[in-house]
């Protein structure tokens, strides 16, 4: 054990990132680690071994979440939970999720090596699933802990190869028949550190983002139905052109988003034209609309504005609006955020408050305990890609900040 | 022969349409008759038999064009040519092309039965190819006659199944090794009657369209290249969103086309987004642009206007404009058009001058001889579809008008 300890002392954050990225590495340097896959299981098992070699007590819950526990000395104390998710998107990056687990593990280990056992129990968590990349649901890991999900929510789900969720779960060693609810009521606080996946910190030359809110998300599928016609023989005024009407709607919603609120984003990322032939006036367009902001009121007012205008702009074409996602905005704990800002100031780390435009496990934990979410920069804002990159210095600054935060919370 | 004559006297235009539509009929009532296909050859052979039974002299040229000749009595006279194309698009209608052949055949037969041989030779032509539906070229039939095309133009072409043009030609009985140029220098005039394929006659309640011009066509592929980003974490002002920029370009070009000239049409019918994912800001859009007008000057000014504006609207995104079609506008013969108007007036047929927004064989013949193009209405403007329909009364009015025109030109 003493020898192992010496070996592990040498682990730097960048070495740990590379080590974990070996599980599921893709041909072009990315990582694919889908829930309950072989690579996913290997990564969790390797992390378990690593945690044990660092003298943490380990266990899995029924949802596939891995815990590494450093017992607190105070009797009956609650747990300070810290970590992130182990799963990735298809051909994703090395940092998304993984960094949060590694930073939590390093911070906890450093505290233990320096100060011994904490007053309050610290648990490092490697959450089983957040991305929704294999099965059509997200936050399987954290939502089992919060109690929002259990086997009922997945019994009919299949992946793209037709493999049922429950079969994949069993195959991976988590027997559904032995499933026990993973609900936790003993978590006092949750701390997550994650890459920003945007370019705000980089543009502002800040190393740390203190997340005040995670945005609400509304997603829609919109169909504009006109009339398909001959591109040569149909005068402009006789047309019911789905492409040109759609263009007006997109131009309006984009310009309106820019002026409505600096933190509102509205995206049309997917667009399909029918019949999609160069010399035929399009009869129908279907497009996606993704709207995000951290205030429900702003989302309400923006949506009301654009959907009213859609009616006006579409004249004699039909516009069908169908909503398929409505995630409410959620605030992080201001007291914890104030602690993070204070640590950053003390340690001369540049930071800023910001809103998270992406979803994170922290939003699930925020519903059951005070939670904070900390960002480190993403080069060029690139994420979900093998090109995802964060400088070693920034990764290490994040670990230092997290170490200090856990010290304040648990020692 | 007398018995045959009696039989054929009974042929009405609608019976002939149904008869010809049997060759290549599709499951849902459309017609597929691609160049050099079995159905195409059967249709040409059946037409040849029909022409012979009506006492026309028949022959094919090397390009697969079928002629039915009614010899003129004047020595050394030139030919009055009339007809249209026998090929169709995939699952097209019964009238496009076919009506022009049938109307020409009926008109010539009626004249012969009533007045005997004409002074000038009349030839009814069933042109081999106009649509470009099997091989990537159009007007194979008429452009062999004008001299614009010969075997050189098709030696490298293949259809979607990889069958070379020359092999299909040979298979259909037109041996490339025996190819003789089909150029004709003895055509005095060309008269084509065709369905409008638009809704202008129907909207104006007119039965005949006298085509003043066939539009010029310019076609472009336009690429808008921006930057793919996360839809949640990229503020609106940091985006290089290819979809929203494309929407501005399409909105501009469409609105500008409406106000620029009532007969200008500009169509974006095809549009592909990359990566086309709902929660990713699009990095690139490729779209088609089809612009038509009968005056080169209008096309020039409009294109200059929109492409200048494209630069301004695209700001820091790249816009690549690539032209792949430039067909010049062409005028029909005003003297012949005046004759058509006069006949319509005499016979109390409602008519109007109009521009053809679609291409027709008449535009090829207009480069070698005075040419006129006459339209009959298309119900709801629908064409290139099994739903293509023209009322029997309108078909018959067209035949009567054409009969009178050929009488004036050849008798």
mmCIF file of C-alpha atoms in Angstrom, chain B residues 97-356:
data_model
loop_
_atom_site.group_PDB
_atom_site.id
_atom_site.type_symbol
_atom_site.label_atom_id
_atom_site.label_comp_id
_atom_site.label_asym_id
_atom_site.label_seq_id
_atom_site.Cartn_x
_atom_site.Cartn_y
_atom_site.Cartn_z
ATOM 1 C CA UNK B 97 -44.990 16.343 -74.598
ATOM 2 C CA UNK B 98 -47.493 13.688 -75.646
ATOM 3 C CA UNK B 99 -50.290 16.225 -76.214
ATOM 4 C CA UNK B 100 -48.129 18.180 -78.677
ATOM 5 C CA UNK B 101 -47.429 15.068 -80.766
ATOM 6 C CA UNK B 102 -51.051 13.944 -80.732
ATOM 7 C CA UNK B 103 -52.407 17.403 -81.529
ATOM 8 C CA UNK B 104 -49.981 17.718 -84.452
ATOM 9 C CA UNK B 105 -50.932 14.292 -85.753
ATOM 10 C CA UNK B 106 -54.675 14.982 -85.445
ATOM 11 C CA UNK B 107 -54.363 18.429 -87.042
ATOM 12 C CA UNK B 108 -52.349 17.105 -89.988
ATOM 13 C CA UNK B 109 -54.726 14.171 -90.488
ATOM 14 C CA UNK B 110 -57.786 16.412 -90.400
ATOM 15 C CA UNK B 111 -56.248 18.761 -92.951
ATOM 16 C CA UNK B 112 -55.338 15.858 -95.215
ATOM 17 C CA UNK B 113 -58.787 14.357 -94.948
ATOM 18 C CA UNK B 114 -60.440 17.684 -95.737
ATOM 19 C CA UNK B 115 -58.039 19.289 -98.210
ATOM 20 C CA UNK B 116 -55.719 16.526 -99.467
ATOM 21 C CA UNK B 117 -52.021 17.176 -99.916
ATOM 22 C CA UNK B 118 -50.677 20.569 -98.828
ATOM 23 C CA UNK B 119 -48.523 22.925 -100.911
ATOM 24 C CA UNK B 120 -45.694 22.732 -98.394
ATOM 25 C CA UNK B 121 -44.589 19.510 -96.779
ATOM 26 C CA UNK B 122 -45.850 19.063 -93.203
ATOM 27 C CA UNK B 123 -43.883 16.814 -90.890
ATOM 28 C CA UNK B 124 -45.199 15.676 -87.546
ATOM 29 C CA UNK B 125 -42.323 15.017 -85.153
ATOM 30 C CA UNK B 126 -42.153 12.869 -82.056
ATOM 31 C CA UNK B 127 -38.933 14.176 -80.543
ATOM 32 C CA UNK B 128 -36.874 11.527 -78.794
ATOM 33 C CA UNK B 129 -35.875 13.427 -75.673
ATOM 34 C CA UNK B 130 -36.409 16.749 -73.928
ATOM 35 C CA UNK B 131 -36.688 16.191 -70.171
ATOM 36 C CA UNK B 132 -33.185 15.058 -69.187
ATOM 37 C CA UNK B 133 -34.748 12.424 -66.929
ATOM 38 C CA UNK B 134 -32.537 9.460 -67.796
ATOM 39 C CA UNK B 135 -29.192 10.963 -68.786
ATOM 40 C CA UNK B 136 -27.786 14.300 -67.575
ATOM 41 C CA UNK B 137 -28.558 16.273 -70.712
ATOM 42 C CA UNK B 138 -31.701 17.813 -72.128
ATOM 43 C CA UNK B 139 -33.101 18.441 -75.648
ATOM 44 C CA UNK B 140 -31.240 15.456 -77.183
ATOM 45 C CA UNK B 141 -33.931 15.272 -79.866
ATOM 46 C CA UNK B 142 -34.157 18.887 -80.983
ATOM 47 C CA UNK B 143 -30.474 19.658 -80.484
ATOM 48 C CA UNK B 144 -29.499 16.910 -82.918
ATOM 49 C CA UNK B 145 -31.722 18.590 -85.497
ATOM 50 C CA UNK B 146 -30.284 22.045 -84.760
ATOM 51 C CA UNK B 147 -26.750 20.641 -84.861
ATOM 52 C CA UNK B 148 -25.925 21.593 -81.270
ATOM 53 C CA UNK B 149 -25.507 17.943 -80.234
ATOM 54 C CA UNK B 150 -24.079 14.798 -81.746
ATOM 55 C CA UNK B 151 -22.510 11.594 -80.409
ATOM 56 C CA UNK B 152 -19.555 13.567 -78.999
ATOM 57 C CA UNK B 153 -21.831 15.154 -76.401
ATOM 58 C CA UNK B 154 -23.016 11.853 -74.957
ATOM 59 C CA UNK B 155 -20.067 9.490 -75.250
ATOM 60 C CA UNK B 156 -19.215 9.752 -71.534
ATOM 61 C CA UNK B 157 -22.752 9.885 -70.159
ATOM 62 C CA UNK B 158 -24.326 7.183 -68.042
ATOM 63 C CA UNK B 159 -27.754 6.808 -66.456
ATOM 64 C CA UNK B 160 -28.266 6.229 -62.725
ATOM 65 C CA UNK B 161 -27.824 2.484 -63.236
ATOM 66 C CA UNK B 162 -24.426 3.019 -64.865
ATOM 67 C CA UNK B 163 -25.682 2.187 -68.357
ATOM 68 C CA UNK B 164 -23.748 4.247 -70.934
ATOM 69 C CA UNK B 165 -25.799 6.446 -73.251
ATOM 70 C CA UNK B 166 -24.350 4.768 -76.347
ATOM 71 C CA UNK B 167 -25.175 1.296 -75.027
ATOM 72 C CA UNK B 168 -28.776 2.304 -74.277
ATOM 73 C CA UNK B 169 -28.992 3.856 -77.744
ATOM 74 C CA UNK B 170 -27.743 0.674 -79.405
ATOM 75 C CA UNK B 171 -29.998 -1.517 -77.267
ATOM 76 C CA UNK B 172 -32.966 0.532 -78.419
ATOM 77 C CA UNK B 173 -32.123 -0.059 -82.076
ATOM 78 C CA UNK B 174 -30.190 3.118 -82.855
ATOM 79 C CA UNK B 175 -26.694 1.773 -83.586
ATOM 80 C CA UNK B 176 -24.153 4.505 -82.763
ATOM 81 C CA UNK B 177 -21.802 3.159 -85.447
ATOM 82 C CA UNK B 178 -24.424 3.961 -88.068
ATOM 83 C CA UNK B 179 -25.090 7.437 -86.644
ATOM 84 C CA UNK B 180 -25.647 10.122 -89.280
ATOM 85 C CA UNK B 181 -25.926 13.782 -88.243
ATOM 86 C CA UNK B 182 -29.592 14.653 -87.946
ATOM 87 C CA UNK B 183 -29.122 18.328 -88.801
ATOM 88 C CA UNK B 184 -31.992 19.767 -90.819
ATOM 89 C CA UNK B 185 -31.625 22.921 -92.928
ATOM 90 C CA UNK B 186 -34.945 22.559 -94.729
ATOM 91 C CA UNK B 187 -37.275 23.475 -91.888
ATOM 92 C CA UNK B 188 -39.159 26.646 -92.674
ATOM 93 C CA UNK B 189 -41.117 26.933 -89.450
ATOM 94 C CA UNK B 190 -41.728 25.023 -86.240
ATOM 95 C CA UNK B 191 -45.031 24.983 -84.347
ATOM 96 C CA UNK B 192 -45.296 23.381 -80.915
ATOM 97 C CA UNK B 193 -48.370 23.062 -78.743
ATOM 98 C CA UNK B 194 -47.893 22.096 -75.100
ATOM 99 C CA UNK B 195 -49.619 22.202 -71.715
ATOM 100 C CA UNK B 196 -48.766 25.328 -69.741
ATOM 101 C CA UNK B 197 -47.528 23.514 -66.605
ATOM 102 C CA UNK B 198 -48.480 26.640 -64.671
ATOM 103 C CA UNK B 199 -51.673 28.277 -63.463
ATOM 104 C CA UNK B 200 -51.660 31.548 -65.350
ATOM 105 C CA UNK B 201 -54.226 30.583 -68.034
ATOM 106 C CA UNK B 202 -56.469 29.008 -65.430
ATOM 107 C CA UNK B 203 -56.269 32.042 -63.113
ATOM 108 C CA UNK B 204 -57.024 34.360 -66.066
ATOM 109 C CA UNK B 205 -59.712 32.041 -67.499
ATOM 110 C CA UNK B 206 -58.037 31.907 -70.904
ATOM 111 C CA UNK B 207 -57.845 28.787 -73.089
ATOM 112 C CA UNK B 208 -54.797 29.623 -75.181
ATOM 113 C CA UNK B 209 -51.423 31.094 -74.270
ATOM 114 C CA UNK B 210 -49.374 32.677 -77.057
ATOM 115 C CA UNK B 211 -45.782 32.422 -75.853
ATOM 116 C CA UNK B 212 -43.749 35.538 -76.573
ATOM 117 C CA UNK B 213 -40.547 34.302 -74.951
ATOM 118 C CA UNK B 214 -39.093 31.291 -73.261
ATOM 119 C CA UNK B 215 -37.265 32.421 -70.168
ATOM 120 C CA UNK B 216 -33.545 32.382 -69.616
ATOM 121 C CA UNK B 217 -32.518 30.207 -66.691
ATOM 122 C CA UNK B 218 -29.593 30.638 -64.346
ATOM 123 C CA UNK B 219 -28.944 28.043 -61.710
ATOM 124 C CA UNK B 220 -26.528 28.259 -58.830
ATOM 125 C CA UNK B 221 -25.300 26.239 -55.898
ATOM 126 C CA UNK B 222 -24.581 28.503 -52.955
ATOM 127 C CA UNK B 223 -22.584 27.543 -49.892
ATOM 128 C CA UNK B 224 -22.763 29.561 -46.706
ATOM 129 C CA UNK B 225 -19.861 28.571 -44.476
ATOM 130 C CA UNK B 226 -19.892 29.579 -40.826
ATOM 131 C CA UNK B 227 -18.903 27.728 -37.672
ATOM 132 C CA UNK B 228 -20.556 24.829 -35.924
ATOM 133 C CA UNK B 229 -21.111 25.501 -32.195
ATOM 134 C CA UNK B 230 -22.980 24.329 -29.108
ATOM 135 C CA UNK B 231 -26.526 25.707 -29.178
ATOM 136 C CA UNK B 232 -26.573 26.269 -25.417
ATOM 137 C CA UNK B 233 -23.165 27.687 -24.628
ATOM 138 C CA UNK B 234 -22.565 30.001 -27.594
ATOM 139 C CA UNK B 235 -24.069 33.477 -27.138
ATOM 140 C CA UNK B 236 -25.894 34.854 -30.187
ATOM 141 C CA UNK B 237 -23.237 37.484 -30.806
ATOM 142 C CA UNK B 238 -20.377 34.945 -30.975
ATOM 143 C CA UNK B 239 -22.117 32.779 -33.564
ATOM 144 C CA UNK B 240 -21.340 32.260 -37.217
ATOM 145 C CA UNK B 241 -24.671 30.562 -37.805
ATOM 146 C CA UNK B 242 -25.037 29.295 -41.376
ATOM 147 C CA UNK B 243 -28.804 28.728 -41.036
ATOM 148 C CA UNK B 244 -29.692 32.199 -39.821
ATOM 149 C CA UNK B 245 -27.431 33.859 -42.402
ATOM 150 C CA UNK B 246 -28.907 31.691 -45.161
ATOM 151 C CA UNK B 247 -32.374 32.713 -44.000
ATOM 152 C CA UNK B 248 -31.457 36.361 -44.447
ATOM 153 C CA UNK B 249 -30.177 35.705 -47.970
ATOM 154 C CA UNK B 250 -33.324 33.788 -48.960
ATOM 155 C CA UNK B 251 -35.637 36.384 -47.427
ATOM 156 C CA UNK B 252 -33.795 39.117 -49.307
ATOM 157 C CA UNK B 253 -33.702 37.366 -52.694
ATOM 158 C CA UNK B 254 -37.370 36.354 -52.474
ATOM 159 C CA UNK B 255 -38.680 39.785 -51.489
ATOM 160 C CA UNK B 256 -36.436 41.433 -54.079
ATOM 161 C CA UNK B 257 -37.713 39.101 -56.815
ATOM 162 C CA UNK B 258 -41.307 40.056 -55.982
ATOM 163 C CA UNK B 259 -40.671 43.766 -56.333
ATOM 164 C CA UNK B 260 -38.088 43.624 -59.137
ATOM 165 C CA UNK B 261 -40.294 42.491 -62.032
ATOM 166 C CA UNK B 262 -43.640 40.691 -62.072
ATOM 167 C CA UNK B 263 -42.300 38.026 -64.447
ATOM 168 C CA UNK B 264 -39.081 37.309 -62.578
ATOM 169 C CA UNK B 265 -39.021 34.103 -60.545
ATOM 170 C CA UNK B 266 -36.327 33.108 -58.060
ATOM 171 C CA UNK B 267 -36.529 29.793 -56.230
ATOM 172 C CA UNK B 268 -34.607 28.128 -53.437
ATOM 173 C CA UNK B 269 -35.987 24.603 -53.677
ATOM 174 C CA UNK B 270 -33.158 22.579 -52.177
ATOM 175 C CA UNK B 271 -31.373 23.219 -48.941
ATOM 176 C CA UNK B 272 -29.019 21.032 -46.927
ATOM 177 C CA UNK B 273 -27.768 21.906 -43.455
ATOM 178 C CA UNK B 274 -24.597 20.546 -41.863
ATOM 179 C CA UNK B 275 -24.483 18.898 -39.364
ATOM 180 C CA UNK B 276 -28.311 19.245 -39.175
ATOM 181 C CA UNK B 277 -28.672 18.543 -35.452
ATOM 182 C CA UNK B 278 -31.235 20.387 -33.341
ATOM 183 C CA UNK B 279 -28.864 21.458 -30.532
ATOM 184 C CA UNK B 280 -25.888 22.423 -32.729
ATOM 185 C CA UNK B 281 -25.458 25.785 -34.440
ATOM 186 C CA UNK B 282 -25.102 24.904 -38.146
ATOM 187 C CA UNK B 283 -21.617 25.243 -39.607
ATOM 188 C CA UNK B 284 -22.650 25.173 -43.246
ATOM 189 C CA UNK B 285 -25.675 25.373 -45.516
ATOM 190 C CA UNK B 286 -25.745 24.506 -49.205
ATOM 191 C CA UNK B 287 -28.724 25.719 -51.190
ATOM 192 C CA UNK B 288 -29.893 25.874 -54.787
ATOM 193 C CA UNK B 289 -30.956 29.058 -56.531
ATOM 194 C CA UNK B 290 -32.996 28.983 -59.765
ATOM 195 C CA UNK B 291 -33.618 32.354 -61.442
ATOM 196 C CA UNK B 292 -35.721 32.868 -64.591
ATOM 197 C CA UNK B 293 -36.799 35.792 -66.747
ATOM 198 C CA UNK B 294 -37.230 36.405 -70.463
ATOM 199 C CA UNK B 295 -34.891 39.402 -70.573
ATOM 200 C CA UNK B 296 -31.155 38.959 -70.130
ATOM 201 C CA UNK B 297 -30.887 42.495 -68.815
ATOM 202 C CA UNK B 298 -33.342 41.824 -65.985
ATOM 203 C CA UNK B 299 -31.444 38.662 -65.057
ATOM 204 C CA UNK B 300 -28.176 40.610 -65.021
ATOM 205 C CA UNK B 301 -29.484 43.420 -62.853
ATOM 206 C CA UNK B 302 -31.269 41.132 -60.425
ATOM 207 C CA UNK B 303 -28.264 38.854 -59.992
ATOM 208 C CA UNK B 304 -25.943 41.791 -59.464
ATOM 209 C CA UNK B 305 -28.276 43.209 -56.848
ATOM 210 C CA UNK B 306 -28.713 40.052 -54.803
ATOM 211 C CA UNK B 307 -25.106 38.885 -54.967
ATOM 212 C CA UNK B 308 -23.915 42.310 -53.803
ATOM 213 C CA UNK B 309 -26.402 42.136 -50.954
ATOM 214 C CA UNK B 310 -25.300 38.571 -50.122
ATOM 215 C CA UNK B 311 -21.838 39.957 -49.358
ATOM 216 C CA UNK B 312 -23.275 42.593 -47.063
ATOM 217 C CA UNK B 313 -25.670 40.219 -45.277
ATOM 218 C CA UNK B 314 -23.155 37.437 -44.695
ATOM 219 C CA UNK B 315 -20.759 39.661 -42.638
ATOM 220 C CA UNK B 316 -18.131 37.281 -41.231
ATOM 221 C CA UNK B 317 -19.426 34.106 -42.853
ATOM 222 C CA UNK B 318 -18.159 32.965 -46.238
ATOM 223 C CA UNK B 319 -20.583 32.780 -49.173
ATOM 224 C CA UNK B 320 -19.506 30.749 -52.225
ATOM 225 C CA UNK B 321 -21.570 31.161 -55.387
ATOM 226 C CA UNK B 322 -21.191 28.586 -58.126
ATOM 227 C CA UNK B 323 -23.211 28.803 -61.353
ATOM 228 C CA UNK B 324 -23.940 25.564 -63.192
ATOM 229 C CA UNK B 325 -26.591 26.602 -65.711
ATOM 230 C CA UNK B 326 -26.909 29.655 -67.946
ATOM 231 C CA UNK B 327 -29.610 29.315 -70.601
ATOM 232 C CA UNK B 328 -30.306 32.525 -72.509
ATOM 233 C CA UNK B 329 -33.868 33.845 -72.936
ATOM 234 C CA UNK B 330 -35.245 33.353 -76.426
ATOM 235 C CA UNK B 331 -38.091 35.070 -78.322
ATOM 236 C CA UNK B 332 -40.697 33.250 -80.383
ATOM 237 C CA UNK B 333 -41.504 34.580 -83.869
ATOM 238 C CA UNK B 334 -43.783 37.614 -83.595
ATOM 239 C CA UNK B 335 -45.235 37.188 -87.090
ATOM 240 C CA UNK B 336 -46.304 33.643 -86.324
ATOM 241 C CA UNK B 337 -47.635 34.704 -82.933
ATOM 242 C CA UNK B 338 -49.711 37.370 -84.656
ATOM 243 C CA UNK B 339 -51.163 34.673 -86.901
ATOM 244 C CA UNK B 340 -52.093 32.600 -83.824
ATOM 245 C CA UNK B 341 -53.777 35.578 -82.151
ATOM 246 C CA UNK B 342 -55.735 36.279 -85.346
ATOM 247 C CA UNK B 343 -56.966 32.688 -85.587
ATOM 248 C CA UNK B 344 -58.004 32.778 -81.930
ATOM 249 C CA UNK B 345 -59.913 36.011 -82.476
ATOM 250 C CA UNK B 346 -61.647 34.638 -85.584
ATOM 251 C CA UNK B 347 -62.624 31.455 -83.782
ATOM 252 C CA UNK B 348 -63.687 33.252 -80.590
ATOM 253 C CA UNK B 349 -61.054 31.522 -78.480
ATOM 254 C CA UNK B 350 -59.911 33.372 -75.346
ATOM 255 C CA UNK B 351 -56.149 33.867 -75.360
ATOM 256 C CA UNK B 352 -53.358 35.861 -73.831
ATOM 257 C CA UNK B 353 -49.719 36.527 -74.480
ATOM 258 C CA UNK B 354 -47.412 34.991 -71.942
ATOM 259 C CA UNK B 355 -43.874 33.994 -71.142
ATOM 260 C CA UNK B 356 -42.919 30.345 -70.722
#
